[in-house]
Phi, psi and omega in degrees: 000140180287161179295129184292146175281174178299321179296319181291327178293323178286322179229098184300338179289349176286343175283117185303320181293317178296316181298321179295317178294323178295318178296318180295319179295320179298315180293317180298318180290320184294316181295319178296318178296320179297317180295315182300313185279337170298312180295313184290320177293319178297317178296318180296316178296322181288332184302310186279344189238339185233306185299325180295335180270319188271333189248005181220155178299140183261018177296326176225092185304323181296316179288333175296322177293317177300316179296321179296319177292333176295320176294327175298318179291332179301323178300325178289326178296327180283337187297317178299325179291321174294319178297321179294311183296307184282335176296319176299315179297321181295326179277342181258323185253342182119165186280324192299304189287334174295320179292331175293316181294315185294325180292325177292315182293313183293312181291324179295319179295320180295319178297320182295331178302324180291352180253358187287142171285159185265176180299323180296329183276317186229010175067225187298338180291340179296305177295331178297314179293322178297317178297320180300312180295323179294323177297315179295319178300314180293324180298317178288320181293339181299337179243349184296306184288326176298318179296318179296321179296311181295317181304311184287323178297322181282337177273330191291147172296141191305311187284351177235027184297321180300316181292308183293324179293333180278340184302315179297338181283355166297330176300325176299312180294320180295319179294316178295318178298315180297318179298317181295318179295312180299316181294321178298322181289317182289334178286352173283345177295154171304146187305321180297316179292320180300313185279345180267312183221336187299320182293338183285331188303309182295329177293318179294331180292344178302333182302322182287326175294326177300314182299317180296311181297320181295317180300317182290317187287329178296331183271000184280145175269156178293155184288151181301321184290325177290325176299322177297320177300314180296318183298323182261009177054048184244015179293134183295132176280330182227071184297329180294316178298319181295316187288331181263008171238279182293327184269358185300318178303320178295321178296315182298314179295320178299320177299315179299319179296331185272348188301311181286318182297308184285312180297317178297322179300311183284334174292318179284326183286320188237312185294325180299326179294314179296321179295317180298318178297323179294332180280312186276325184111172184296345179279003180303140178282099187293320183295326182292318185291331181294349177291343173295318176295320178299315179297316179298319179292323178296317176297320183296331177303331179260319187289328181294305179293330179293313179291329174297317179293320178298324179292338175292337182261316187253357178102151182292316187297319183299312181291319180298316181296324176302313181297319181294317180292322178300315179295322179301314181288327186282335190305312187289310176296328181297309183286332174294317179295322177297327182290347180286340177075020178267127186296310184298314180297317182294320177299316180294319181298313180294319180299315179291321180300315180283310189291326184249303184300308182288312189283344172292338174270323182296322181305301179289336181297329184303321178266329188293316182298311176299328180289342180288336190245150175289164188293332185289329182226034184293312182302311182294320180297314179295319180298316181293317179297317181291313191276327173294322176291329179295325177289312185288330183255295185293310182295317181289331181300317181293310183292308181294319179296316178297323179293318178300317179297317184293315187273340182258358182072026178082049179280111184292329184295321179295321178292323178294319178297320179300311180294320180296324178297316177300318180294323178295319179299315181291320178301315179297323182295331179292343177269354182259351184248139176287160176293131184252006184308126177061028179293142179289113184282356173272355176295150183261347181266158180273150183294324184290349178259004183256141179294157181299325180296319182290322176296323178298326177297327181294330184299327182267359183285138179242356180247156180255124180229153174266123178251116179275123181259129179286127182267000000 
């Protein structure tokens, strides 16, 4: 690479080679995020409306729904193990090739779901196979989003890290939006066609997204910060030991930050549909209600990068805390309005919940989680914070929420209290973490172990240095 000019030093995106790599990294992360959330949103939408009918005994429909949500939760149980396994590889071998492997595993499992026989055809083996595919899907997804988050944070220019790190998460909204649109369209089919072959089509279509993502990621270059680790021979020999000793405070705080964002997301994306059906009855128009998820994803396409950019100016914690408090205040009126059984009102409630409450936290989170961890174990740290919280928040939300609906007869107040509790945990967590704005990502120490004064010094730093920490 040629020596950078004064303009390029002030704005690294002025360097054509850097700008090209940044665009490639953004595209690679976005397509993977779109595939992951297309699959997960599609699975979530199918859980309450299709899988409970096709893959479980119908002797007790309410318990069949609970069992279907349990398989949904199984995917979250697999994610921490995938994050642990691939996180170690990402910190030892690099970010690029781990992302190639995870997209193949995750997308392949999702495609295979579209080929599974139903309970009527093979009995108990139907849910067994469904759980197996869900485990594989979750295992790959456990490192996919962490890898995309780390990749973009390490590629992004320091002073615009919040904005650039949030751009791939448009893929999350695009994937969720695409899943909602596709699901809305297939539910227009006659019920017999929907339950026989229609539901399989979007799962099988995942195969084409795999090919696109794979083509882009193979051409991607390794991130600058990982190259620095290799150059200075500072790659962690025992990243698992490091993350569960020195890095544990960062993981715990990261989990707390994710409780409202992740749990709230899956409550609005999937549980709200099951709750609405419990209120209105089985005659509920399923295709109409999924437009709430579509609206939320459409809002998120704008709200995620905007809140990421705002965090570049006002700090990660300030913006994150706004989103958590908004969800706390929104929880009670939202679930009460859903209990009214009005389609238009419910679509608006779900859209605002996803598009504003959830995504006001997701925007700053894209840069904040990678900034919490040192360079030696960043991939693993982000993966553990994301995926352990996914089990505690997202996975549990479906199972516990479905159980609350079943045993309480659809009590909206209990669901509102549940969501408010998640929001309180996240609000409290924003007071436990130092401001990470513009933190030097080549540092080897974690942000949560640094005094506020020292973190403040990082905000004004304009140069990148390697700091060797004595172990």
